[in-house]
Short mmCIF file of N, CA and C in Angstrom, two decimals:
data_model
loop_
_atom_site.label_atom_id
_atom_site.label_comp_id
_atom_site.label_asym_id
_atom_site.label_seq_id
_atom_site.Cartn_x
_atom_site.Cartn_y
_atom_site.Cartn_z
N UNK M 1 -19.26 -13.97 -14.22
CA UNK M 1 -19.28 -12.84 -13.27
C UNK M 1 -18.27 -13.07 -12.15
N UNK M 2 -18.18 -14.31 -11.69
CA UNK M 2 -17.25 -14.63 -10.61
C UNK M 2 -15.81 -14.38 -11.05
N UNK M 3 -15.53 -14.62 -12.34
CA UNK M 3 -14.18 -14.40 -12.85
C UNK M 3 -13.78 -12.94 -12.71
N UNK M 4 -14.67 -12.05 -13.15
CA UNK M 4 -14.39 -10.61 -13.07
C UNK M 4 -14.19 -10.21 -11.61
N UNK M 5 -15.02 -10.75 -10.74
CA UNK M 5 -14.92 -10.42 -9.32
C UNK M 5 -13.56 -10.84 -8.77
N UNK M 6 -13.09 -12.02 -9.19
CA UNK M 6 -11.79 -12.51 -8.73
C UNK M 6 -10.66 -11.60 -9.18
N UNK M 7 -10.73 -11.14 -10.44
CA UNK M 7 -9.69 -10.23 -10.95
C UNK M 7 -9.73 -8.92 -10.17
N UNK M 8 -10.92 -8.41 -9.92
CA UNK M 8 -11.05 -7.16 -9.18
C UNK M 8 -10.45 -7.29 -7.79
N UNK M 9 -10.78 -8.40 -7.11
CA UNK M 9 -10.26 -8.62 -5.76
C UNK M 9 -8.74 -8.71 -5.77
N UNK M 10 -8.18 -9.33 -6.80
CA UNK M 10 -6.72 -9.46 -6.89
C UNK M 10 -6.09 -8.08 -7.08
N UNK M 11 -6.68 -7.26 -7.93
CA UNK M 11 -6.15 -5.91 -8.15
C UNK M 11 -6.23 -5.10 -6.87
N UNK M 12 -7.35 -5.20 -6.17
CA UNK M 12 -7.51 -4.47 -4.92
C UNK M 12 -6.45 -4.90 -3.92
N UNK M 13 -6.19 -6.20 -3.86
CA UNK M 13 -5.19 -6.72 -2.93
C UNK M 13 -3.81 -6.19 -3.29
N UNK M 14 -3.50 -6.11 -4.60
CA UNK M 14 -2.21 -5.58 -5.04
C UNK M 14 -2.07 -4.12 -4.64
N UNK M 15 -3.14 -3.34 -4.79
CA UNK M 15 -3.10 -1.92 -4.43
C UNK M 15 -2.86 -1.78 -2.93
N UNK M 16 -3.54 -2.61 -2.13
CA UNK M 16 -3.36 -2.55 -0.67
C UNK M 16 -1.92 -2.91 -0.32
N UNK M 17 -1.37 -3.94 -0.97
CA UNK M 17 0.02 -4.34 -0.71
C UNK M 17 0.97 -3.19 -1.03
N UNK M 18 0.74 -2.50 -2.15
CA UNK M 18 1.60 -1.39 -2.53
C UNK M 18 1.50 -0.27 -1.51
N UNK M 19 0.29 0.00 -1.02
CA UNK M 19 0.10 1.05 -0.02
C UNK M 19 0.86 0.73 1.25
N UNK M 20 0.80 -0.53 1.68
CA UNK M 20 1.50 -0.96 2.90
C UNK M 20 3.00 -0.84 2.68
N UNK M 21 3.49 -1.29 1.53
CA UNK M 21 4.93 -1.22 1.24
C UNK M 21 5.40 0.23 1.23
N UNK M 22 4.61 1.13 0.65
CA UNK M 22 4.97 2.55 0.60
C UNK M 22 5.03 3.11 2.01
N UNK M 23 4.07 2.75 2.84
CA UNK M 23 4.04 3.22 4.22
C UNK M 23 5.28 2.74 4.97
N UNK M 24 5.65 1.48 4.76
CA UNK M 24 6.83 0.93 5.43
C UNK M 24 8.10 1.61 4.93
N UNK M 25 8.17 1.93 3.65
CA UNK M 25 9.34 2.62 3.10
C UNK M 25 9.52 3.96 3.80
N UNK M 26 8.43 4.68 4.00
CA UNK M 26 8.52 5.99 4.63
C UNK M 26 8.92 5.87 6.09
N UNK M 27 8.45 4.81 6.75
CA UNK M 27 8.86 4.57 8.14
C UNK M 27 10.36 4.30 8.20
N UNK M 28 10.85 3.51 7.25
CA UNK M 28 12.27 3.15 7.23
C UNK M 28 13.13 4.39 6.95
N UNK M 29 12.61 5.34 6.21
CA UNK M 29 13.40 6.52 5.85
C UNK M 29 13.34 7.58 6.94
N UNK M 30 12.82 7.23 8.11
CA UNK M 30 12.83 8.15 9.24
C UNK M 30 11.64 9.10 9.27
N UNK M 31 10.62 8.84 8.45
CA UNK M 31 9.47 9.73 8.41
C UNK M 31 8.80 9.82 9.78
N UNK M 32 8.77 8.71 10.51
CA UNK M 32 8.12 8.69 11.82
C UNK M 32 8.86 9.60 12.79
N UNK M 33 10.18 9.66 12.64
CA UNK M 33 10.99 10.48 13.55
C UNK M 33 10.88 11.96 13.20
N UNK M 34 10.46 12.27 11.97
CA UNK M 34 10.40 13.66 11.54
C UNK M 34 9.13 13.90 10.74
N UNK M 35 7.96 13.80 11.37
CA UNK M 35 6.70 13.90 10.63
C UNK M 35 6.48 15.26 9.99
N UNK M 36 7.16 16.31 10.46
CA UNK M 36 6.94 17.64 9.91
C UNK M 36 7.54 17.78 8.51
N UNK M 37 8.31 16.78 8.05
CA UNK M 37 8.90 16.85 6.72
C UNK M 37 7.93 16.34 5.65
N UNK M 38 6.70 16.08 6.03
CA UNK M 38 5.68 15.56 5.10
C UNK M 38 5.57 16.46 3.88
#
């Protein structure tokens, strides 16, 4: 059971990392300066 839990936690962490990276990409592309372009 602990093995499955570890895999799940790793996948969740990867998803969170991707979300953060996506957010940073949008900040770098000037999204913060022009939020109405959403």
